[in-house]
PDB file of C-alpha atoms in Angstrom:
ATOM      1  CA  UNK A 150      48.586 -45.474  -2.748  1.00 59.00           C
ATOM      2  CA  UNK A 151      51.560 -45.812  -5.071  1.00 59.00           C
ATOM      3  CA  UNK A 152      53.658 -48.937  -5.345  1.00 50.00           C
ATOM      4  CA  UNK A 153      57.402 -49.169  -4.683  1.00 58.00           C
ATOM      5  CA  UNK A 154      57.856 -46.967  -1.586  1.00 56.00           C
ATOM      6  CA  UNK A 155      61.608 -47.635  -1.847  1.00 66.00           C
ATOM      7  CA  UNK A 156      61.711 -44.757  -4.348  1.00 82.00           C
ATOM      8  CA  UNK A 157      61.350 -42.329  -1.445  1.00 96.00           C
ATOM      9  CA  UNK A 158      63.590 -43.080   1.507  1.00 97.00           C
ATOM     10  CA  UNK A 159      66.764 -41.763   3.066  1.00 98.00           C
ATOM     11  CA  UNK A 160      68.057 -38.214   3.378  1.00 98.00           C
ATOM     12  CA  UNK A 161      66.302 -35.489   1.392  1.00 98.00           C
ATOM     13  CA  UNK A 162      67.689 -31.961   1.746  1.00 98.00           C
ATOM     14  CA  UNK A 163      65.129 -29.166   2.004  1.00 98.00           C
ATOM     15  CA  UNK A 164      66.737 -27.076  -0.728  1.00 98.00           C
ATOM     16  CA  UNK A 165      67.484 -23.415   0.057  1.00 98.00           C
ATOM     17  CA  UNK A 166      66.331 -20.541  -2.152  1.00 98.00           C
ATOM     18  CA  UNK A 167      69.357 -19.163  -4.023  1.00 98.00           C
ATOM     19  CA  UNK A 168      69.629 -15.406  -4.551  1.00 98.00           C
ATOM     20  CA  UNK A 169      72.080 -13.034  -6.178  1.00 97.00           C
ATOM     21  CA  UNK A 170      73.353  -9.866  -4.508  1.00 95.00           C
ATOM     22  CA  UNK A 171      70.179  -8.003  -5.531  1.00 95.00           C
ATOM     23  CA  UNK A 172      67.947 -10.663  -3.961  1.00 95.00           C
ATOM     24  CA  UNK A 173      66.793 -12.178  -7.268  1.00 96.00           C
ATOM     25  CA  UNK A 174      66.682 -15.896  -8.004  1.00 97.00           C
ATOM     26  CA  UNK A 175      70.162 -17.018  -9.085  1.00 98.00           C
ATOM     27  CA  UNK A 176      70.092 -20.111 -11.328  1.00 98.00           C
ATOM     28  CA  UNK A 177      73.882 -20.526 -11.309  1.00 98.00           C
ATOM     29  CA  UNK A 178      73.986 -20.731  -7.521  1.00 98.00           C
ATOM     30  CA  UNK A 179      71.025 -23.112  -7.533  1.00 98.00           C
ATOM     31  CA  UNK A 180      72.739 -25.435 -10.013  1.00 98.00           C
ATOM     32  CA  UNK A 181      76.016 -25.449  -8.077  1.00 98.00           C
ATOM     33  CA  UNK A 182      74.263 -26.094  -4.788  1.00 98.00           C
ATOM     34  CA  UNK A 183      72.147 -28.934  -6.188  1.00 98.00           C
ATOM     35  CA  UNK A 184      75.199 -30.633  -7.671  1.00 98.00           C
ATOM     36  CA  UNK A 185      77.118 -30.283  -4.397  1.00 98.00           C
ATOM     37  CA  UNK A 186      74.294 -31.911  -2.448  1.00 98.00           C
ATOM     38  CA  UNK A 187      74.246 -34.832  -4.860  1.00 98.00           C
ATOM     39  CA  UNK A 188      78.018 -35.173  -4.477  1.00 98.00           C
ATOM     40  CA  UNK A 189      77.572 -35.453  -0.695  1.00 98.00           C
ATOM     41  CA  UNK A 190      75.446 -38.571  -1.161  1.00 98.00           C
ATOM     42  CA  UNK A 191      71.972 -37.301  -0.310  1.00 98.00           C
ATOM     43  CA  UNK A 192      69.048 -39.375  -1.560  1.00 98.00           C
ATOM     44  CA  UNK A 193      66.955 -36.491  -2.832  1.00 98.00           C
ATOM     45  CA  UNK A 194      65.987 -32.827  -2.727  1.00 98.00           C
ATOM     46  CA  UNK A 195      62.785 -31.187  -1.489  1.00 98.00           C
ATOM     47  CA  UNK A 196      62.220 -27.915  -3.351  1.00 98.00           C
ATOM     48  CA  UNK A 197      60.368 -24.683  -2.473  1.00 98.00           C
ATOM     49  CA  UNK A 198      59.245 -25.807   0.955  1.00 97.00           C
ATOM     50  CA  UNK A 199      59.565 -24.010   4.294  1.00 95.00           C
ATOM     51  CA  UNK A 200      63.377 -23.870   4.308  1.00 96.00           C
ATOM     52  CA  UNK A 201      63.310 -23.039   0.601  1.00 97.00           C
ATOM     53  CA  UNK A 202      61.295 -19.888   1.383  1.00 97.00           C
ATOM     54  CA  UNK A 203      58.612 -21.196  -0.948  1.00 96.00           C
ATOM     55  CA  UNK A 204      55.934 -18.922   0.470  1.00 95.00           C
ATOM     56  CA  UNK A 205      58.237 -15.924  -0.041  1.00 95.00           C
ATOM     57  CA  UNK A 206      58.787 -16.623  -3.745  1.00 97.00           C
ATOM     58  CA  UNK A 207      56.604 -15.677  -6.671  1.00 97.00           C
ATOM     59  CA  UNK A 208      55.015 -18.428  -8.728  1.00 97.00           C
ATOM     60  CA  UNK A 209      57.514 -17.689 -11.494  1.00 98.00           C
ATOM     61  CA  UNK A 210      60.476 -17.945  -9.107  1.00 98.00           C
ATOM     62  CA  UNK A 211      59.203 -21.233  -7.746  1.00 98.00           C
ATOM     63  CA  UNK A 212      58.913 -22.606 -11.260  1.00 98.00           C
ATOM     64  CA  UNK A 213      62.381 -21.315 -12.171  1.00 98.00           C
ATOM     65  CA  UNK A 214      63.849 -23.049  -9.126  1.00 98.00           C
ATOM     66  CA  UNK A 215      62.190 -26.348  -9.998  1.00 98.00           C
ATOM     67  CA  UNK A 216      63.199 -26.204 -13.680  1.00 98.00           C
ATOM     68  CA  UNK A 217      66.790 -25.288 -12.831  1.00 98.00           C
ATOM     69  CA  UNK A 218      67.287 -28.048 -10.270  1.00 98.00           C
ATOM     70  CA  UNK A 219      65.484 -30.707 -12.319  1.00 98.00           C
ATOM     71  CA  UNK A 220      67.685 -29.957 -15.316  1.00 98.00           C
ATOM     72  CA  UNK A 221      70.848 -29.913 -13.196  1.00 98.00           C
ATOM     73  CA  UNK A 222      70.404 -33.100 -11.155  1.00 98.00           C
ATOM     74  CA  UNK A 223      67.030 -34.644 -11.978  1.00 95.00           C
ATOM     75  CA  UNK A 224      68.679 -37.616 -13.645  1.00 96.00           C
ATOM     76  CA  UNK A 225      70.891 -38.256 -10.609  1.00 97.00           C
ATOM     77  CA  UNK A 226      68.592 -37.927  -7.618  1.00 98.00           C
ATOM     78  CA  UNK A 227      64.940 -37.877  -6.543  1.00 98.00           C
ATOM     79  CA  UNK A 228      63.193 -34.507  -6.533  1.00 98.00           C
ATOM     80  CA  UNK A 229      60.072 -33.677  -4.534  1.00 98.00           C
ATOM     81  CA  UNK A 230      58.462 -30.276  -5.141  1.00 98.00           C
ATOM     82  CA  UNK A 231      56.399 -28.500  -2.524  1.00 98.00           C
ATOM     83  CA  UNK A 232      53.506 -26.844  -4.404  1.00 98.00           C
ATOM     84  CA  UNK A 233      51.396 -25.550  -1.510  1.00 97.00           C
ATOM     85  CA  UNK A 234      49.904 -22.085  -2.008  1.00 96.00           C
ATOM     86  CA  UNK A 235      47.100 -19.868  -0.761  1.00 93.00           C
ATOM     87  CA  UNK A 236      44.727 -20.791  -3.572  1.00 95.00           C
ATOM     88  CA  UNK A 237      43.955 -24.055  -5.298  1.00 97.00           C
ATOM     89  CA  UNK A 238      44.417 -22.320  -8.656  1.00 97.00           C
ATOM     90  CA  UNK A 239      48.033 -21.369  -7.934  1.00 97.00           C
ATOM     91  CA  UNK A 240      48.854 -24.699  -6.283  1.00 98.00           C
ATOM     92  CA  UNK A 241      47.491 -26.753  -9.186  1.00 98.00           C
ATOM     93  CA  UNK A 242      49.483 -24.607 -11.630  1.00 98.00           C
ATOM     94  CA  UNK A 243      52.638 -25.378  -9.648  1.00 98.00           C
ATOM     95  CA  UNK A 244      51.714 -29.066  -9.462  1.00 98.00           C
ATOM     96  CA  UNK A 245      51.249 -29.384 -13.229  1.00 98.00           C
ATOM     97  CA  UNK A 246      54.501 -27.564 -13.835  1.00 98.00           C
ATOM     98  CA  UNK A 247      56.464 -29.804 -11.447  1.00 98.00           C
ATOM     99  CA  UNK A 248      55.179 -32.909 -13.219  1.00 98.00           C
ATOM    100  CA  UNK A 249      55.910 -31.443 -16.655  1.00 98.00           C
ATOM    101  CA  UNK A 250      59.560 -30.656 -15.907  1.00 98.00           C
ATOM    102  CA  UNK A 251      60.351 -34.067 -14.447  1.00 98.00           C
ATOM    103  CA  UNK A 252      59.851 -33.920 -10.671  1.00 98.00           C
ATOM    104  CA  UNK A 253      59.464 -37.333  -9.033  1.00 98.00           C
ATOM    105  CA  UNK A 254      56.751 -36.236  -6.614  1.00 98.00           C
ATOM    106  CA  UNK A 255      54.857 -33.244  -5.278  1.00 98.00           C
ATOM    107  CA  UNK A 256      53.982 -32.299  -1.726  1.00 98.00           C
ATOM    108  CA  UNK A 257      51.806 -29.702  -0.051  1.00 98.00           C
ATOM    109  CA  UNK A 258      50.763 -28.166   3.222  1.00 97.00           C
ATOM    110  CA  UNK A 259      47.030 -27.545   3.652  1.00 95.00           C
ATOM    111  CA  UNK A 260      45.704 -24.198   2.480  1.00 86.00           C
ATOM    112  CA  UNK A 261      47.437 -21.470   4.463  1.00 81.00           C
ATOM    113  CA  UNK A 262      46.085 -18.518   6.458  1.00 84.00           C
ATOM    114  CA  UNK A 263      42.396 -19.483   6.545  1.00 87.00           C
ATOM    115  CA  UNK A 264      41.368 -22.148   9.048  1.00 88.00           C
ATOM    116  CA  UNK A 265      39.392 -24.439   6.764  1.00 91.00           C
ATOM    117  CA  UNK A 266      37.426 -27.587   7.573  1.00 93.00           C
ATOM    118  CA  UNK A 267      39.028 -30.865   6.613  1.00 95.00           C
ATOM    119  CA  UNK A 268      36.620 -31.343   3.723  1.00 96.00           C
ATOM    120  CA  UNK A 269      38.163 -28.268   2.055  1.00 96.00           C
ATOM    121  CA  UNK A 270      41.708 -29.425   2.765  1.00 97.00           C
ATOM    122  CA  UNK A 271      41.002 -32.862   1.340  1.00 97.00           C
ATOM    123  CA  UNK A 272      39.437 -31.360  -1.792  1.00 98.00           C
ATOM    124  CA  UNK A 273      42.480 -29.082  -2.178  1.00 97.00           C
ATOM    125  CA  UNK A 274      44.920 -32.007  -1.978  1.00 98.00           C
ATOM    126  CA  UNK A 275      42.731 -34.029  -4.354  1.00 98.00           C
ATOM    127  CA  UNK A 276      42.949 -31.199  -6.901  1.00 98.00           C
ATOM    128  CA  UNK A 277      46.760 -31.193  -6.732  1.00 98.00           C
ATOM    129  CA  UNK A 278      46.919 -34.947  -7.181  1.00 98.00           C
ATOM    130  CA  UNK A 279      44.604 -34.783 -10.189  1.00 98.00           C
ATOM    131  CA  UNK A 280      46.602 -31.934 -11.733  1.00 98.00           C
ATOM    132  CA  UNK A 281      50.010 -33.609 -11.448  1.00 98.00           C
ATOM    133  CA  UNK A 282      49.288 -37.332 -11.484  1.00 97.00           C
ATOM    134  CA  UNK A 283      52.652 -38.125  -9.949  1.00 97.00           C
ATOM    135  CA  UNK A 284      53.291 -39.335  -6.374  1.00 97.00           C
ATOM    136  CA  UNK A 285      52.002 -37.008  -3.654  1.00 98.00           C
ATOM    137  CA  UNK A 286      53.214 -36.477  -0.084  1.00 98.00           C
ATOM    138  CA  UNK A 287      51.116 -34.696   2.527  1.00 98.00           C
ATOM    139  CA  UNK A 288      53.117 -32.033   4.382  1.00 98.00           C
ATOM    140  CA  UNK A 289      52.062 -31.866   8.025  1.00 97.00           C
ATOM    141  CA  UNK A 290      53.668 -28.921   9.847  1.00 95.00           C
ATOM    142  CA  UNK A 291      51.277 -27.572  12.509  1.00 93.00           C
ATOM    143  CA  UNK A 292      53.774 -25.020  13.860  1.00 91.00           C
ATOM    144  CA  UNK A 293      53.476 -22.916  10.689  1.00 91.00           C
ATOM    145  CA  UNK A 294      50.027 -23.849   9.363  1.00 91.00           C
ATOM    146  CA  UNK A 295      48.122 -24.096  12.637  1.00 90.00           C
ATOM    147  CA  UNK A 296      46.505 -27.296  11.345  1.00 92.00           C
ATOM    148  CA  UNK A 297      46.963 -30.661  13.033  1.00 92.00           C
ATOM    149  CA  UNK A 298      46.310 -33.460  10.572  1.00 95.00           C
ATOM    150  CA  UNK A 299      43.723 -35.908  11.880  1.00 96.00           C
ATOM    151  CA  UNK A 300      44.469 -39.600  11.606  1.00 97.00           C
ATOM    152  CA  UNK A 301      41.096 -40.109   9.912  1.00 97.00           C
ATOM    153  CA  UNK A 302      42.069 -37.787   7.039  1.00 97.00           C
ATOM    154  CA  UNK A 303      45.535 -39.342   6.884  1.00 98.00           C
ATOM    155  CA  UNK A 304      43.956 -42.773   6.558  1.00 97.00           C
ATOM    156  CA  UNK A 305      41.610 -41.601   3.796  1.00 97.00           C
ATOM    157  CA  UNK A 306      44.381 -39.875   1.871  1.00 98.00           C
ATOM    158  CA  UNK A 307      46.769 -42.834   1.826  1.00 97.00           C
ATOM    159  CA  UNK A 308      44.093 -44.998   0.208  1.00 97.00           C
ATOM    160  CA  UNK A 309      43.961 -42.713  -2.838  1.00 97.00           C
ATOM    161  CA  UNK A 310      45.793 -43.252  -6.129  1.00 94.00           C
ATOM    162  CA  UNK A 311      49.111 -41.380  -6.366  1.00 97.00           C
ATOM    163  CA  UNK A 312      49.370 -40.740  -2.601  1.00 97.00           C
ATOM    164  CA  UNK A 313      52.786 -41.967  -1.441  1.00 97.00           C
ATOM    165  CA  UNK A 314      52.670 -40.829   2.168  1.00 97.00           C
ATOM    166  CA  UNK A 315      53.626 -37.878   4.322  1.00 98.00           C
ATOM    167  CA  UNK A 316      56.306 -35.541   5.569  1.00 98.00           C
ATOM    168  CA  UNK A 317      55.468 -34.830   9.199  1.00 97.00           C
ATOM    169  CA  UNK A 318      57.213 -32.100  11.175  1.00 96.00           C
ATOM    170  CA  UNK A 319      56.231 -32.446  14.809  1.00 92.00           C
ATOM    171  CA  UNK A 320      58.088 -32.877  18.104  1.00 90.00           C
ATOM    172  CA  UNK A 321      55.718 -35.772  18.805  1.00 90.00           C
ATOM    173  CA  UNK A 322      57.603 -38.829  17.544  1.00 90.00           C
ATOM    174  CA  UNK A 323      54.705 -41.056  18.481  1.00 93.00           C
ATOM    175  CA  UNK A 324      52.863 -39.650  15.446  1.00 95.00           C
ATOM    176  CA  UNK A 325      55.286 -41.485  13.172  1.00 97.00           C
ATOM    177  CA  UNK A 326      54.649 -44.730  15.012  1.00 97.00           C
ATOM    178  CA  UNK A 327      50.892 -44.166  14.780  1.00 97.00           C
ATOM    179  CA  UNK A 328      51.073 -43.356  11.055  1.00 97.00           C
ATOM    180  CA  UNK A 329      53.158 -46.456  10.401  1.00 97.00           C
ATOM    181  CA  UNK A 330      50.636 -48.576  12.255  1.00 97.00           C
ATOM    182  CA  UNK A 331      47.771 -47.102  10.203  1.00 97.00           C
ATOM    183  CA  UNK A 332      49.525 -47.087   6.850  1.00 96.00           C
ATOM    184  CA  UNK A 333      51.597 -50.245   6.994  1.00 96.00           C
ATOM    185  CA  UNK A 334      55.034 -50.734   5.506  1.00 94.00           C
ATOM    186  CA  UNK A 335      54.153 -49.388   2.050  1.00 94.00           C
ATOM    187  CA  UNK A 336      53.469 -45.817   3.223  1.00 97.00           C
ATOM    188  CA  UNK A 337      56.336 -43.329   2.937  1.00 98.00           C
ATOM    189  CA  UNK A 338      56.804 -41.390   6.186  1.00 98.00           C
ATOM    190  CA  UNK A 339      59.451 -38.685   6.266  1.00 98.00           C
ATOM    191  CA  UNK A 340      60.576 -37.309   9.610  1.00 98.00           C
ATOM    192  CA  UNK A 341      60.651 -33.508   9.429  1.00 97.00           C
ATOM    193  CA  UNK A 342      61.906 -32.624  12.911  1.00 96.00           C
ATOM    194  CA  UNK A 343      65.654 -32.439  12.337  1.00 97.00           C
ATOM    195  CA  UNK A 344      66.720 -32.702  15.988  1.00 95.00           C
ATOM    196  CA  UNK A 345      64.991 -36.061  16.286  1.00 96.00           C
ATOM    197  CA  UNK A 346      65.773 -37.748  12.973  1.00 98.00           C
ATOM    198  CA  UNK A 347      67.226 -40.792  14.699  1.00 98.00           C
ATOM    199  CA  UNK A 348      64.209 -41.088  16.992  1.00 97.00           C
ATOM    200  CA  UNK A 349      61.932 -40.793  13.963  1.00 98.00           C
ATOM    201  CA  UNK A 350      63.809 -43.568  12.164  1.00 98.00           C
ATOM    202  CA  UNK A 351      63.512 -45.829  15.184  1.00 97.00           C
ATOM    203  CA  UNK A 352      59.768 -45.087  15.292  1.00 97.00           C
ATOM    204  CA  UNK A 353      59.397 -46.172  11.674  1.00 97.00           C
ATOM    205  CA  UNK A 354      60.228 -43.204   9.446  1.00 98.00           C
ATOM    206  CA  UNK A 355      61.373 -43.965   5.894  1.00 98.00           C
ATOM    207  CA  UNK A 356      63.937 -41.182   6.116  1.00 98.00           C
ATOM    208  CA  UNK A 357      64.122 -37.467   6.772  1.00 98.00           C
ATOM    209  CA  UNK A 358      63.495 -34.180   5.005  1.00 98.00           C
ATOM    210  CA  UNK A 359      65.122 -31.289   6.809  1.00 97.00           C
ATOM    211  CA  UNK A 360      66.115 -27.660   6.548  1.00 96.00           C
ATOM    212  CA  UNK A 361      69.264 -27.924   8.664  1.00 97.00           C
ATOM    213  CA  UNK A 362      70.364 -30.778   6.387  1.00 98.00           C
ATOM    214  CA  UNK A 363      71.168 -28.085   3.830  1.00 98.00           C
ATOM    215  CA  UNK A 364      73.905 -26.568   5.997  1.00 98.00           C
ATOM    216  CA  UNK A 365      75.531 -29.893   6.887  1.00 98.00           C
ATOM    217  CA  UNK A 366      74.269 -32.699   4.642  1.00 98.00           C
ATOM    218  CA  UNK A 367      77.297 -34.875   5.322  1.00 98.00           C
ATOM    219  CA  UNK A 368      76.338 -35.241   9.001  1.00 98.00           C
ATOM    220  CA  UNK A 369      72.820 -36.448   8.231  1.00 98.00           C
ATOM    221  CA  UNK A 370      73.999 -38.807   5.487  1.00 98.00           C
ATOM    222  CA  UNK A 371      76.410 -40.377   7.963  1.00 98.00           C
ATOM    223  CA  UNK A 372      73.679 -40.587  10.607  1.00 98.00           C
ATOM    224  CA  UNK A 373      71.312 -42.383   8.230  1.00 98.00           C
ATOM    225  CA  UNK A 374      73.943 -44.779   6.917  1.00 98.00           C
ATOM    226  CA  UNK A 375      74.999 -45.688  10.451  1.00 98.00           C
ATOM    227  CA  UNK A 376      71.375 -46.346  11.361  1.00 98.00           C
ATOM    228  CA  UNK A 377      70.910 -48.572   8.300  1.00 98.00           C
ATOM    229  CA  UNK A 378      74.008 -50.573   9.322  1.00 98.00           C
ATOM    230  CA  UNK A 379      72.531 -51.049  12.787  1.00 98.00           C
ATOM    231  CA  UNK A 380      75.263 -48.907  14.377  1.00 98.00           C
ATOM    232  CA  UNK A 381      73.034 -46.913  16.734  1.00 97.00           C
ATOM    233  CA  UNK A 382      75.946 -45.573  18.782  1.00 98.00           C
ATOM    234  CA  UNK A 383      77.486 -43.939  15.732  1.00 98.00           C
ATOM    235  CA  UNK A 384      74.105 -42.730  14.481  1.00 98.00           C
ATOM    236  CA  UNK A 385      73.514 -41.131  17.878  1.00 98.00           C
ATOM    237  CA  UNK A 386      76.932 -39.462  17.714  1.00 98.00           C
ATOM    238  CA  UNK A 387      76.069 -37.822  14.376  1.00 98.00           C
ATOM    239  CA  UNK A 388      72.637 -36.793  15.671  1.00 98.00           C
ATOM    240  CA  UNK A 389      74.290 -35.184  18.709  1.00 98.00           C
ATOM    241  CA  UNK A 390      76.766 -33.355  16.487  1.00 97.00           C
ATOM    242  CA  UNK A 391      74.063 -32.095  14.131  1.00 97.00           C
ATOM    243  CA  UNK A 392      71.985 -30.902  17.085  1.00 96.00           C
ATOM    244  CA  UNK A 393      74.984 -29.098  18.573  1.00 96.00           C
ATOM    245  CA  UNK A 394      75.791 -27.344  15.295  1.00 96.00           C
ATOM    246  CA  UNK A 395      72.113 -26.488  14.845  1.00 94.00           C
ATOM    247  CA  UNK A 396      71.660 -24.940  18.295  1.00 92.00           C
ATOM    248  CA  UNK A 397      75.045 -23.242  18.705  1.00 90.00           C
ATOM    249  CA  UNK A 398      74.985 -21.803  15.183  1.00 85.00           C
ATOM    250  CA  UNK A 399      71.709 -19.895  15.502  1.00 88.00           C
ATOM    251  CA  UNK A 400      71.958 -16.126  15.749  1.00 87.00           C
ATOM    252  CA  UNK A 401      69.491 -14.518  18.117  1.00 80.00           C
ATOM    253  CA  UNK A 402      66.859 -12.330  16.471  1.00 79.00           C
ATOM    254  CA  UNK A 403      66.998 -14.092  13.098  1.00 81.00           C
ATOM    255  CA  UNK A 404      65.038 -17.096  11.824  1.00 85.00           C
ATOM    256  CA  UNK A 405      66.711 -20.487  11.775  1.00 92.00           C
ATOM    257  CA  UNK A 406      66.716 -20.511   7.967  1.00 95.00           C
ATOM    258  CA  UNK A 407      68.929 -17.412   7.932  1.00 96.00           C
ATOM    259  CA  UNK A 408      71.442 -18.940  10.341  1.00 96.00           C
ATOM    260  CA  UNK A 409      71.595 -22.235   8.458  1.00 97.00           C
ATOM    261  CA  UNK A 410      72.142 -20.486   5.140  1.00 97.00           C
ATOM    262  CA  UNK A 411      74.878 -18.410   6.784  1.00 97.00           C
ATOM    263  CA  UNK A 412      76.602 -21.604   7.985  1.00 97.00           C
ATOM    264  CA  UNK A 413      76.448 -22.994   4.461  1.00 98.00           C
ATOM    265  CA  UNK A 414      77.867 -19.734   3.091  1.00 98.00           C
ATOM    266  CA  UNK A 415      80.635 -19.849   5.713  1.00 97.00           C
ATOM    267  CA  UNK A 416      81.473 -23.337   4.462  1.00 98.00           C
ATOM    268  CA  UNK A 417      82.085 -21.873   0.996  1.00 97.00           C
ATOM    269  CA  UNK A 418      78.801 -22.826  -0.697  1.00 97.00           C
ATOM    270  CA  UNK A 419      77.306 -19.412  -1.424  1.00 95.00           C
ATOM    271  CA  UNK A 420      73.531 -19.437  -1.821  1.00 97.00           C
ATOM    272  CA  UNK A 421      72.918 -15.789  -0.952  1.00 97.00           C
ATOM    273  CA  UNK A 422      70.922 -14.375   1.935  1.00 96.00           C
ATOM    274  CA  UNK A 423      67.237 -14.570   2.830  1.00 97.00           C
ATOM    275  CA  UNK A 424      64.256 -12.547   1.670  1.00 96.00           C
ATOM    276  CA  UNK A 425      62.723  -9.799   3.822  1.00 94.00           C
ATOM    277  CA  UNK A 426      61.069  -9.732   6.260  1.00 94.00           C
ATOM    278  CA  UNK A 427      63.607 -12.415   7.198  1.00 94.00           C
ATOM    279  CA  UNK A 428      66.931 -10.901   8.201  1.00 94.00           C
ATOM    280  CA  UNK A 429      70.127 -12.110   6.529  1.00 95.00           C
ATOM    281  CA  UNK A 430      72.869 -13.335   8.868  1.00 96.00           C
ATOM    282  CA  UNK A 431      76.515 -12.715   8.025  1.00 96.00           C
ATOM    283  CA  UNK A 432      78.690 -15.803   7.524  1.00 96.00           C
ATOM    284  CA  UNK A 433      81.294 -13.943   9.591  1.00 97.00           C
ATOM    285  CA  UNK A 434      79.106 -13.794  12.710  1.00 96.00           C
ATOM    286  CA  UNK A 435      81.005 -15.529  15.561  1.00 96.00           C
ATOM    287  CA  UNK A 436      78.298 -18.152  16.142  1.00 95.00           C
ATOM    288  CA  UNK A 437      78.178 -18.966  12.439  1.00 96.00           C
ATOM    289  CA  UNK A 438      81.919 -19.200  11.987  1.00 97.00           C
ATOM    290  CA  UNK A 439      82.254 -21.415  15.059  1.00 96.00           C
ATOM    291  CA  UNK A 440      79.500 -23.773  13.864  1.00 96.00           C
ATOM    292  CA  UNK A 441      80.992 -24.001  10.352  1.00 97.00           C
ATOM    293  CA  UNK A 442      84.466 -24.698  11.758  1.00 97.00           C
ATOM    294  CA  UNK A 443      83.051 -27.358  14.085  1.00 97.00           C
ATOM    295  CA  UNK A 444      81.344 -29.146  11.180  1.00 97.00           C
ATOM    296  CA  UNK A 445      84.520 -29.088   9.084  1.00 97.00           C
ATOM    297  CA  UNK A 446      86.566 -30.404  11.986  1.00 97.00           C
ATOM    298  CA  UNK A 447      84.184 -33.348  12.504  1.00 97.00           C
ATOM    299  CA  UNK A 448      84.401 -34.222   8.820  1.00 96.00           C
ATOM    300  CA  UNK A 449      88.206 -34.052   8.845  1.00 93.00           C
ATOM    301  CA  UNK A 450      88.227 -36.276  11.927  1.00 90.00           C
ATOM    302  CA  UNK A 451      86.104 -38.801  10.020  1.00 80.00           C
ATOM    303  CA  UNK A 452      88.642 -38.866   7.170  1.00 70.00           C
ATOM    304  CA  UNK A 453      91.653 -39.419   9.448  1.00 56.00           C
TER     305      UNK A 453
END
């Protein structure tokens, strides 16, 4: 386990893939978006994960995204790079690259598609750690991987050099409490279920990494800061507002990523659409416009 867990706490935005009108990676949009997030007071960025369409990007595009963002804001904020891939060969290549260009940590889901025994998953994560030799965060997201991390593997992993902790995306908040009990105060535990960030913090999470954070980072920053001040009523208010914007702003028939990116675009921070087979949502869709307007109105109310 690494020392100084304070390096990884707070609000980390799951950074969106940025495309031009032809659907190619757009470095200018990526730079602008990264700088805007930093200006909103987030504590870090999580690149090429689920909300960043990491599994939809080529290895080259993933590397371009990481290089671009590290150069733009790497000196100003913490950067965690998701390097999970189908094969250990590709994932270790991404891990080495992330370390070489200045990422603060790497993270990974277990191997995707094939249902592998835990011995294979552990060996896969070990290979990534060895390749990068920078802090590592397990990424536990059973809804997309089909794999439920066992507490025995979690306990083994957090004893290893370079392992900082975990990002866990599960509606079961008790998992965070259980992981904190097993790992102690030095283990980094990021809540990944956006609608229950506050509950995760109360259960012992170090902070949150979330995809909806990207559409409305200001709300989650305010939630976290209120929690840290001990103002649970205000933290709950911001959690309620984020949940309302999240649910009311989703367009039926499209993935949540597409709706969240559309809300961000409607707020004037153009990051492009989503990659097929996802379906791009227009920022002018009524649900999107209403959600964007609601967010802006809450922020204006806060300034008054």
